[in-house]
XYZ file of C-alpha atoms in Angstrom:
654
model
C -0.035 -0.036 0.033
C 1.283 3.658 -1.088
C 2.526 6.096 1.870
C 1.682 9.463 0.959
C 2.781 12.558 2.551
C 0.420 15.751 3.762
C 0.230 16.665 -0.085
C -0.958 13.481 -1.117
C 2.304 12.431 -2.802
C 3.503 9.128 -2.755
C 6.459 9.082 -0.938
C 6.865 5.169 -0.253
C 5.287 2.096 -0.019
C 4.400 -0.855 2.703
C 3.949 -4.673 2.034
C 3.120 -7.087 4.606
C 4.046 -10.776 3.979
C 2.772 -14.135 5.677
C 0.424 -12.908 8.525
C 0.758 -14.917 11.427
C 0.353 -16.993 13.766
C -1.741 -19.445 11.705
C -0.503 -17.921 8.060
C -4.140 -17.168 6.942
C -4.854 -14.823 4.308
C -5.031 -10.697 5.218
C -8.916 -9.988 5.626
C -10.246 -6.461 4.693
C -9.910 -5.452 8.766
C -6.327 -6.006 7.982
C -6.498 -3.355 5.120
C -8.258 -1.054 7.096
C -6.029 -1.301 10.009
C -2.978 -1.023 8.151
C -4.871 2.012 5.802
C -5.316 3.551 9.134
C -1.890 3.836 10.282
C -0.005 4.647 6.912
C -1.156 8.228 7.433
C 1.107 8.261 10.936
C 3.995 6.453 8.582
C 3.463 9.396 5.974
C 3.942 11.999 8.414
C 6.836 10.641 10.315
C 8.863 9.836 7.222
C 8.453 13.307 6.418
C 9.386 14.811 9.544
C 12.696 12.949 9.576
C 13.333 13.863 6.426
C 12.593 17.465 7.068
C 14.996 17.140 9.881
C 17.923 15.661 7.914
C 17.392 18.151 5.191
C 17.079 21.093 8.119
C 20.178 19.871 9.617
C 22.094 19.152 6.525
C 21.317 23.247 5.965
C 21.981 24.041 9.535
C 25.415 22.461 8.984
C 26.063 24.489 5.415
C 25.100 27.752 6.769
C 27.571 27.087 9.725
C 30.290 26.455 7.674
C 29.768 29.580 5.323
C 29.320 31.358 8.326
C 33.082 30.027 9.604
C 34.145 30.915 5.847
C 33.043 34.206 6.662
C 35.072 34.071 9.910
C 37.943 32.708 8.314
C 37.792 35.578 5.402
C 38.125 38.564 8.252
C 40.403 37.227 10.214
C 43.149 36.782 7.220
C 42.892 39.509 4.362
C 46.361 39.832 4.394
C 48.181 37.088 2.682
C 46.328 35.556 -0.539
C 48.158 31.943 -0.070
C 46.643 31.685 3.343
C 43.122 32.659 2.946
C 43.203 30.560 -0.307
C 44.446 27.857 1.689
C 41.570 28.177 4.445
C 39.059 28.574 1.324
C 40.049 25.233 -0.116
C 40.485 23.467 3.113
C 36.315 24.525 4.088
C 35.734 23.161 0.215
C 36.884 20.012 1.281
C 35.198 19.720 4.425
C 31.843 21.316 3.415
C 32.041 19.362 -0.087
C 33.665 16.045 0.763
C 35.752 15.934 -1.910
C 39.005 14.382 -3.132
C 40.642 17.819 -4.360
C 40.288 21.640 -4.461
C 41.806 23.802 -6.924
C 41.678 28.037 -7.097
C 43.005 29.390 -10.261
C 43.277 33.084 -10.374
C 43.338 35.387 -13.422
C 46.371 36.940 -14.782
C 44.466 40.288 -16.125
C 40.752 40.410 -15.342
C 40.225 43.077 -18.122
C 41.696 40.881 -20.645
C 39.848 39.170 -23.339
C 42.273 36.374 -23.432
C 42.004 33.750 -20.302
C 45.400 33.287 -18.614
C 46.037 31.984 -15.072
C 48.592 33.698 -13.022
C 48.436 31.513 -10.200
C 47.015 28.166 -9.259
C 46.594 26.889 -5.896
C 45.920 22.773 -5.113
C 44.961 20.932 -1.723
C 44.398 17.290 -1.599
C 41.455 15.557 0.929
C 43.554 13.884 3.658
C 41.526 11.181 3.192
C 42.634 10.775 -0.631
C 45.191 8.386 -1.030
C 47.496 9.192 -3.878
C 51.269 8.627 -4.732
C 52.014 12.044 -4.714
C 51.912 13.523 -1.602
C 50.744 16.810 -1.305
C 48.910 18.919 0.906
C 49.235 22.692 -0.387
C 51.205 23.710 -3.594
C 51.060 26.755 -5.844
C 51.522 25.551 -9.391
C 52.283 26.917 -12.615
C 49.222 26.264 -15.098
C 51.455 23.841 -16.670
C 51.960 21.761 -13.855
C 50.111 18.200 -13.537
C 46.724 20.059 -12.866
C 43.763 18.946 -14.322
C 43.695 19.995 -17.928
C 42.760 23.898 -18.023
C 40.370 23.527 -20.644
C 37.484 23.130 -18.723
C 38.663 26.065 -15.933
C 39.067 28.087 -19.064
C 35.737 27.545 -20.193
C 34.017 28.681 -17.082
C 36.331 31.837 -17.156
C 35.645 32.982 -20.280
C 31.807 32.043 -20.134
C 31.094 32.898 -16.638
C 29.041 29.626 -16.548
C 29.575 27.034 -13.801
C 30.478 23.290 -15.343
C 29.423 19.695 -13.657
C 30.642 16.920 -15.405
C 29.293 13.940 -14.001
C 31.502 11.424 -15.870
C 34.541 12.987 -17.574
C 35.136 9.939 -19.574
C 32.160 10.847 -21.448
C 32.542 14.426 -22.082
C 34.622 15.858 -25.126
C 36.071 18.870 -23.140
C 38.101 16.874 -20.977
C 41.774 15.962 -21.924
C 42.442 11.885 -20.849
C 45.986 11.859 -21.874
C 46.286 14.998 -19.111
C 44.435 12.812 -16.438
C 46.771 9.625 -17.290
C 49.904 11.855 -17.073
C 48.597 13.122 -13.508
C 48.427 10.322 -11.765
C 45.120 11.207 -10.703
C 42.105 9.608 -11.871
C 39.540 12.137 -11.985
C 36.061 11.029 -12.281
C 33.932 14.145 -12.054
C 34.205 17.743 -12.060
C 32.644 20.835 -10.652
C 33.856 24.570 -11.424
C 32.429 27.417 -10.984
C 33.594 31.053 -11.559
C 34.819 33.262 -8.794
C 33.215 37.144 -9.076
C 34.749 40.249 -7.110
C 32.585 42.544 -5.868
C 32.082 44.751 -9.135
C 30.810 41.317 -10.684
C 34.034 40.725 -12.325
C 35.268 37.098 -12.745
C 38.927 36.902 -11.419
C 39.359 33.219 -11.235
C 37.641 29.851 -10.882
C 36.955 27.585 -8.300
C 37.017 23.475 -8.675
C 36.328 20.462 -6.495
C 37.348 16.922 -8.065
C 35.348 13.914 -6.966
C 33.413 12.917 -3.988
C 34.734 10.997 -1.566
C 31.310 8.635 -1.506
C 32.413 8.013 -5.089
C 28.725 9.620 -6.076
C 28.729 12.524 -8.898
C 27.928 16.472 -7.843
C 24.479 17.001 -7.459
C 22.358 19.969 -7.934
C 22.279 20.910 -4.095
C 26.435 20.593 -4.397
C 26.587 22.611 -7.223
C 24.405 25.483 -5.009
C 26.317 25.161 -1.999
C 29.521 25.200 -3.778
C 28.084 28.652 -5.764
C 27.364 30.144 -2.676
C 30.653 29.220 -1.021
C 32.376 30.880 -3.816
C 30.501 34.149 -3.489
C 31.989 34.687 -0.496
C 35.443 33.226 -1.573
C 35.355 35.900 -4.074
C 34.794 38.596 -1.527
C 37.789 37.488 0.447
C 40.112 37.112 -2.303
C 39.278 40.268 -4.073
C 39.417 41.946 -0.183
C 43.198 40.364 0.028
C 44.271 41.351 -3.435
C 43.347 44.926 -2.984
C 45.184 44.851 0.527
C 48.156 43.500 -1.446
C 47.700 46.282 -3.937
C 47.516 48.819 -1.252
C 50.565 47.761 0.227
C 52.656 47.672 -3.193
C 51.275 51.223 -3.671
C 52.580 52.213 -0.108
C 56.117 50.488 -1.162
C 56.063 52.059 -4.417
C 55.610 55.620 -2.694
C 58.123 54.964 -0.218
C 60.749 54.249 -2.568
C 59.941 57.309 -4.604
C 59.734 59.616 -1.331
C 63.321 58.148 -0.666
C 64.773 58.702 -4.098
C 63.140 62.234 -4.110
C 64.762 63.023 -0.561
C 68.171 62.043 -1.971
C 68.448 63.014 -5.747
C 67.359 66.326 -7.521
C 68.247 67.251 -11.357
C 71.038 68.984 -12.435
C 71.074 72.924 -12.380
C 70.513 74.799 -15.431
C 74.072 76.535 -14.637
C 75.600 72.667 -15.206
C 73.897 72.206 -18.353
C 75.117 75.374 -19.882
C 78.902 75.091 -18.786
C 78.748 71.404 -20.166
C 77.171 73.144 -23.661
C 80.068 75.382 -23.697
C 82.882 72.917 -23.152
C 85.039 71.681 -25.536
C 84.791 67.762 -26.077
C 87.764 66.016 -26.560
C 88.628 63.258 -28.924
C 88.340 59.823 -27.856
C 92.139 59.201 -28.829
C 92.691 62.009 -26.736
C 90.689 60.660 -23.743
C 91.756 56.717 -24.588
C 87.934 55.670 -24.294
C 88.587 53.646 -27.484
C 91.172 51.254 -25.907
C 90.227 48.106 -23.789
C 93.475 49.014 -21.128
C 91.836 52.107 -20.534
C 92.537 53.519 -17.144
C 89.149 53.343 -15.171
C 90.763 56.318 -13.055
C 92.091 58.051 -15.347
C 89.470 60.760 -15.573
C 87.379 63.296 -12.918
C 83.788 63.044 -12.493
C 83.547 66.231 -15.161
C 85.426 64.522 -17.322
C 83.418 61.377 -17.329
C 80.640 63.392 -18.632
C 82.488 64.914 -21.809
C 83.831 61.487 -22.774
C 80.407 60.328 -22.682
C 79.155 62.990 -24.535
C 81.815 61.857 -26.800
C 81.135 58.349 -27.172
C 77.684 59.023 -28.183
C 78.811 61.311 -30.729
C 81.420 59.147 -32.159
C 78.711 56.359 -32.365
C 76.562 58.531 -34.527
C 73.384 58.001 -32.856
C 72.921 62.268 -31.674
C 72.536 62.915 -35.385
C 70.492 59.558 -36.127
C 67.987 59.715 -33.578
C 67.523 63.580 -33.443
C 68.596 63.756 -29.667
C 68.900 67.781 -28.870
C 72.425 68.501 -27.458
C 70.898 70.186 -24.354
C 68.842 67.428 -23.464
C 71.289 64.951 -23.776
C 73.954 67.025 -21.810
C 71.090 67.343 -19.079
C 70.254 64.070 -18.845
C 73.996 62.683 -18.488
C 74.357 65.549 -15.386
C 71.210 63.973 -13.979
C 72.092 60.485 -14.434
C 75.448 61.041 -12.530
C 73.447 62.892 -9.741
C 71.385 60.108 -9.204
C 74.000 57.897 -8.427
C 75.186 57.233 -4.623
C 78.335 57.733 -3.654
C 78.880 54.223 -2.417
C 82.250 52.237 -2.526
C 81.582 50.397 -5.987
C 78.381 50.765 -7.833
C 78.809 54.511 -8.664
C 79.259 57.165 -11.426
C 82.737 55.760 -12.067
C 81.375 52.344 -12.473
C 78.516 53.468 -14.775
C 80.762 55.103 -16.815
C 83.550 52.559 -17.224
C 81.130 49.812 -18.208
C 79.926 52.089 -21.043
C 82.999 52.960 -21.947
C 83.852 49.022 -22.574
C 80.928 49.011 -24.420
C 82.336 51.565 -26.514
C 85.649 50.151 -27.090
C 83.890 47.138 -27.842
C 81.722 48.369 -30.285
C 84.860 50.414 -32.007
C 87.415 48.065 -32.019
C 85.191 44.695 -33.200
C 83.055 46.953 -35.688
C 79.744 46.019 -33.869
C 78.451 49.216 -35.298
C 78.420 47.422 -38.642
C 76.048 44.505 -37.261
C 74.083 46.004 -34.477
C 71.346 48.556 -35.298
C 71.408 52.035 -34.272
C 68.865 51.486 -31.877
C 70.634 48.580 -30.208
C 73.874 50.901 -29.918
C 71.943 53.209 -28.446
C 70.207 51.086 -25.933
C 73.222 49.324 -25.172
C 75.015 52.798 -24.214
C 72.450 54.113 -22.219
C 71.689 50.725 -20.552
C 75.301 50.987 -19.456
C 75.339 54.369 -17.805
C 71.876 53.749 -16.434
C 72.760 50.081 -15.006
C 73.337 50.634 -11.681
C 71.014 53.971 -10.922
C 70.431 54.466 -7.328
C 72.525 51.331 -6.328
C 72.540 51.231 -2.176
C 75.853 49.201 -2.232
C 73.600 46.120 -1.125
C 72.325 43.126 -3.364
C 69.144 41.728 -4.015
C 70.066 38.779 -1.570
C 70.317 41.468 1.349
C 67.409 43.259 -0.053
C 65.228 40.288 0.237
C 66.698 38.776 3.593
C 65.656 42.639 5.279
C 62.244 42.591 3.546
C 63.038 46.300 2.262
C 60.659 48.318 0.247
C 62.701 47.674 -2.933
C 61.993 43.899 -2.366
C 58.409 44.277 -1.701
C 57.855 46.579 -4.449
C 59.825 44.496 -7.524
C 59.775 41.223 -5.832
C 62.746 38.799 -5.139
C 63.919 38.649 -8.433
C 66.120 41.099 -9.842
C 64.785 43.474 -7.248
C 67.907 45.848 -8.127
C 67.537 45.531 -11.999
C 64.079 46.279 -11.807
C 64.631 49.542 -9.954
C 67.342 50.578 -12.175
C 65.465 50.483 -15.213
C 62.521 51.940 -13.372
C 64.604 54.954 -12.424
C 66.171 55.301 -15.852
C 62.581 55.671 -17.244
C 61.759 58.384 -14.625
C 64.784 60.309 -15.457
C 63.710 60.145 -19.171
C 60.174 61.566 -18.229
C 61.290 64.302 -16.385
C 60.884 67.294 -18.164
C 63.891 68.294 -20.358
C 65.443 64.906 -20.201
C 63.803 62.668 -22.440
C 66.557 62.062 -25.199
C 64.217 59.384 -26.979
C 61.942 62.462 -27.652
C 61.992 62.784 -31.299
C 61.656 58.923 -31.900
C 58.121 57.808 -33.420
C 55.708 55.747 -31.440
C 56.903 52.413 -32.619
C 60.962 53.403 -32.493
C 59.993 54.424 -28.705
C 58.200 51.365 -27.480
C 61.155 49.387 -29.137
C 63.640 51.483 -27.889
C 62.529 51.343 -24.037
C 62.173 48.016 -24.535
C 66.040 47.389 -25.605
C 66.481 49.240 -22.784
C 64.734 47.424 -19.952
C 66.400 43.848 -21.832
C 69.994 45.574 -21.436
C 69.359 46.958 -17.925
C 67.818 43.644 -16.655
C 70.595 41.399 -18.533
C 73.126 42.732 -15.665
C 71.495 40.381 -13.202
C 73.765 37.257 -13.083
C 70.873 35.038 -12.428
C 69.776 35.897 -15.635
C 73.314 35.620 -16.654
C 73.691 32.100 -16.151
C 70.206 31.291 -17.647
C 71.268 32.660 -21.110
C 74.968 31.832 -21.706
C 74.377 27.951 -21.945
C 72.661 28.918 -25.483
C 75.216 31.621 -26.041
C 77.749 28.994 -25.777
C 75.932 26.548 -27.818
C 75.122 29.092 -30.664
C 79.058 29.982 -30.746
C 80.536 26.347 -30.079
C 78.369 24.881 -32.748
C 78.990 28.001 -35.300
C 74.907 28.433 -35.460
C 74.956 31.727 -34.136
C 73.194 34.203 -36.717
C 72.595 37.776 -37.001
C 69.408 37.199 -38.761
C 67.833 35.833 -35.624
C 66.548 38.176 -33.092
C 66.671 35.487 -30.294
C 70.199 35.258 -31.287
C 70.657 39.194 -30.922
C 68.977 39.316 -27.761
C 71.105 36.629 -26.272
C 74.431 38.478 -27.418
C 73.049 41.915 -26.183
C 72.963 40.234 -22.634
C 76.173 38.752 -22.840
C 77.843 41.963 -24.048
C 75.995 43.849 -21.100
C 77.864 41.092 -18.615
C 80.886 41.263 -20.325
C 80.953 45.366 -19.826
C 79.752 45.231 -16.223
C 82.479 42.815 -15.273
C 84.779 44.533 -17.573
C 87.030 45.819 -14.642
C 88.759 41.806 -14.768
C 89.990 42.187 -18.077
C 92.028 45.720 -17.253
C 95.448 46.122 -16.632
C 96.449 44.415 -13.569
C 97.098 47.626 -11.232
C 93.599 48.996 -12.396
C 91.877 45.840 -11.929
C 93.032 44.909 -8.622
C 92.326 48.315 -7.426
C 88.608 47.851 -8.669
C 88.520 44.538 -7.028
C 89.488 46.283 -3.571
C 86.473 48.897 -4.282
C 84.001 45.766 -4.707
C 85.614 44.087 -1.905
C 85.251 46.930 0.589
C 81.366 47.593 -0.369
C 80.670 44.212 0.114
C 82.318 43.940 3.735
C 80.194 46.820 4.243
C 77.121 44.689 3.256
C 78.509 41.799 5.536
C 78.896 44.107 8.541
C 75.138 45.249 8.301
C 74.304 41.329 7.940
C 76.279 40.537 11.152
C 74.877 43.456 12.990
C 71.357 44.105 12.112
C 70.355 40.557 10.771
C 72.661 38.272 12.945
C 73.623 36.566 10.145
C 77.506 35.048 9.382
C 78.017 36.765 5.883
C 79.242 34.332 2.926
C 83.179 34.826 2.842
C 83.123 37.686 -0.001
C 80.716 39.571 2.283
C 82.903 38.738 5.341
C 86.007 41.024 6.418
C 87.056 38.451 8.907
C 87.922 36.584 5.946
C 89.716 38.938 3.588
C 92.773 36.824 3.302
C 90.661 34.688 0.854
C 90.392 37.179 -1.358
C 93.026 36.013 -4.131
C 91.272 32.484 -4.013
C 87.772 33.960 -4.365
C 89.081 35.863 -7.685
C 90.398 32.916 -8.955
C 87.283 31.111 -8.656
C 85.401 34.313 -9.986
C 86.984 34.646 -12.904
C 87.103 30.838 -13.793
C 83.634 30.343 -12.617
C 81.769 33.600 -14.187
C 84.052 35.591 -16.233
C 86.826 33.654 -18.480
C 84.189 31.776 -20.363
C 82.265 34.909 -21.377
C 85.104 36.329 -22.818
C 86.691 33.026 -24.523
C 83.116 32.557 -25.891
C 82.942 36.228 -27.195
C 86.478 36.379 -28.839
C 84.871 32.698 -31.034
C 82.559 35.031 -32.121
C 84.874 38.120 -33.044
C 88.560 37.932 -32.794
C 89.247 41.426 -32.384
C 88.228 40.791 -28.726
C 91.689 39.330 -27.847
C 92.931 42.057 -25.850
C 90.047 41.040 -23.470
C 90.990 37.706 -23.214
C 94.644 38.293 -22.678
C 93.502 40.659 -19.917
C 91.955 38.429 -17.931
C 94.530 35.665 -18.529
C 97.084 37.946 -16.752
C 95.234 39.120 -13.979
C 94.342 35.193 -13.499
C 98.656 34.570 -12.983
C 98.615 37.649 -10.941
C 95.642 36.264 -8.430
C 96.981 32.688 -8.773
C 100.350 33.773 -7.460
C 98.847 35.505 -4.892
C 96.553 32.482 -3.769
C 100.025 29.992 -4.134
C 102.659 32.187 -3.808
C 105.450 29.148 -2.974
C 103.625 27.257 -6.318
C 106.114 27.805 -9.670
C 104.086 25.111 -11.535
C 102.108 25.941 -14.467
C 99.069 27.876 -14.220
C 96.121 25.970 -14.729
C 92.352 26.377 -15.308
C 90.009 25.220 -12.655
C 87.398 25.165 -15.726
C 89.017 23.376 -18.205
C 85.869 22.781 -20.225
C 85.136 26.589 -20.677
C 84.432 27.097 -24.226
C 87.970 28.448 -25.481
C 88.210 29.496 -28.876
C 91.587 28.179 -29.153
C 89.943 24.727 -28.200
C 89.294 21.528 -30.532
C 85.862 21.643 -29.909
C 85.807 17.731 -30.361
C 88.625 17.238 -28.045
C 87.830 19.724 -25.129
C 91.500 20.842 -24.702
C 92.981 24.027 -25.166
C 96.410 24.897 -26.190
C 96.748 26.552 -22.771
C 95.434 23.562 -20.833
C 97.493 22.651 -17.992
C 98.635 18.746 -17.300
C 96.096 16.927 -15.487
C 98.568 16.385 -12.722
C 98.625 20.332 -12.335
C 94.936 20.735 -12.891
C 94.388 18.519 -9.836
C 97.241 20.305 -7.967
C 95.684 23.661 -8.030
C 91.711 22.071 -7.504
C 93.205 20.515 -4.214
C 95.000 24.129 -3.172
C 91.752 25.899 -3.733
C 89.796 23.654 -1.561
C 91.762 24.320 1.076
C 89.381 27.622 1.989
C 86.369 25.132 2.409
C 84.637 21.973 1.690
C 82.489 23.829 -0.685
C 83.613 26.277 -3.404
C 83.914 29.664 -2.086
C 82.680 30.622 -5.470
C 79.455 28.760 -4.811
C 79.021 30.234 -1.891
C 79.220 33.687 -3.412
C 76.701 32.747 -6.087
C 74.337 31.338 -3.281
C 74.563 34.866 -1.809
C 73.454 36.529 -5.180
C 70.681 33.961 -5.414
C 71.970 31.904 -8.180
C 71.858 27.766 -7.546
C 75.029 26.357 -6.909
C 74.168 24.151 -9.724
C 74.165 26.663 -12.057
C 77.993 27.869 -11.314
C 79.253 24.505 -12.613
C 80.969 24.781 -16.276
C 80.713 22.759 -18.698
C 81.104 23.112 -22.325
C 77.792 24.120 -24.005
C 78.607 21.861 -26.967
C 79.241 18.878 -25.225
C 75.710 16.789 -23.720
């Protein structure tokens, strides 16, 4: 017989079997009794269902309130708030896995995710153990086509069986090692009803599919999540704006543009020839010119390269720009105006001597020269690692990747945008955009981390003979190598000059090390530790072998007119070798015998100046006495470069 609810709807049936005790058939009286009993059954079952649903709604409402509480408790750290959101989602919806993907640009029509977060339920067993991961969108995540569809349409997607859905990539599923059965993906909106990302859950723990109730709950849940994420992102934006303002105020308090008197005096000054200044020579004396002479020498370099005429640079603007650039260098021991000029002189000498002006465009030449002069603007005498350790405003503003280099570029842009300082003013819109891109590449390439990333490619191009001037990627890598070669150019100067520069660098490093010890209570790396100054020659040897020499050898293979630079670094290496091993009379051996020496037979991997295996072993043994690990590796780590990146293997070998 049917069991009905108060609305007369059938909600069940009751069946009686085998009447006891005699087994006689059911009578009409039995039917009447059961008929009278059934309404009470219907009421009881309906009430039980209502109670169960009310309890579920209560639990879900409480969970949503807990989400709101979490959002109010944490609105400063995006990763923390996303973690809390995903933890609540896993508990509330009883699923195996939750993902949150945030869009890179909410105003763009192109869907591209900037940040991806994942959380696995502790009840889900999988070979790969993750509790919380921040992943790139190309990682082993579920295939992004579904997430991209939701982000572009703003409509939720609920797939009960992914194997039957053409939008799902089965190959990506197999590659991830995580079997996906069902997917529920919904958009995340901000307070202005813009999509800022998507939230996604996979596989209910009870192996059922996500139903309409799950979808409604998840959509309600994500509304609060969107508000929390949006508030956190706004907080971070405000914090970043504050950092930017702090940096700007700091710069403004320290720097100022040059005076009209200075500009007029420079305009009227006679500019000596490059031969009189000696700026077209590789053995240029870095300390031969005073501050004003370096300005006039800079003017001469711009004039002789022909970029003033080519780009119609107003002479007064150029004078004002140079004077202001000089004024925007701080009076630190090494990374000052003199270093900037010496780097640009090295670039000028390379261009003039090696005839790079015949293969590089005028725009590239101008960008390289401007990049050299601006590449360390507003340097504070401390490196990127120090900015990260101290949590400085610069690190907060630019992040921990190439912090200073981004600051140098932005400072260069600020000067160019100041009234009367835009030396690119007469460029067309397209030319200006290209010039700024070239300038940014030039300045950022002075970050040694980027140098290590790119030099492998450059060595491969050179050793294999595949380098092509017609391929933009090859030209860009070469420009980066030229910037690094000039930035490190002091190592190729005559010995007295090179040694004096090394002492200035060390002096600046020691000041940073003192601050690390006093302010951060840290033991500085060897090259920053004045208590280990006696190890400087050994550190210089490893610096030359691990960082500098391979680059100049590769450039020499590309252009034989750069031989003086290789001769200079070899001569200086010999001097540092003598200081490191004063009693050793054996032949000097290179620690990095596999560096891409242009004089080497590429197939054999041995160069004409390679020492015997016995000599090389002896030298390496002596170098190791300065520590159980390579001090050069310690220096690299202090600069934020992976230790493995310091290993020099010939790019031509696999």
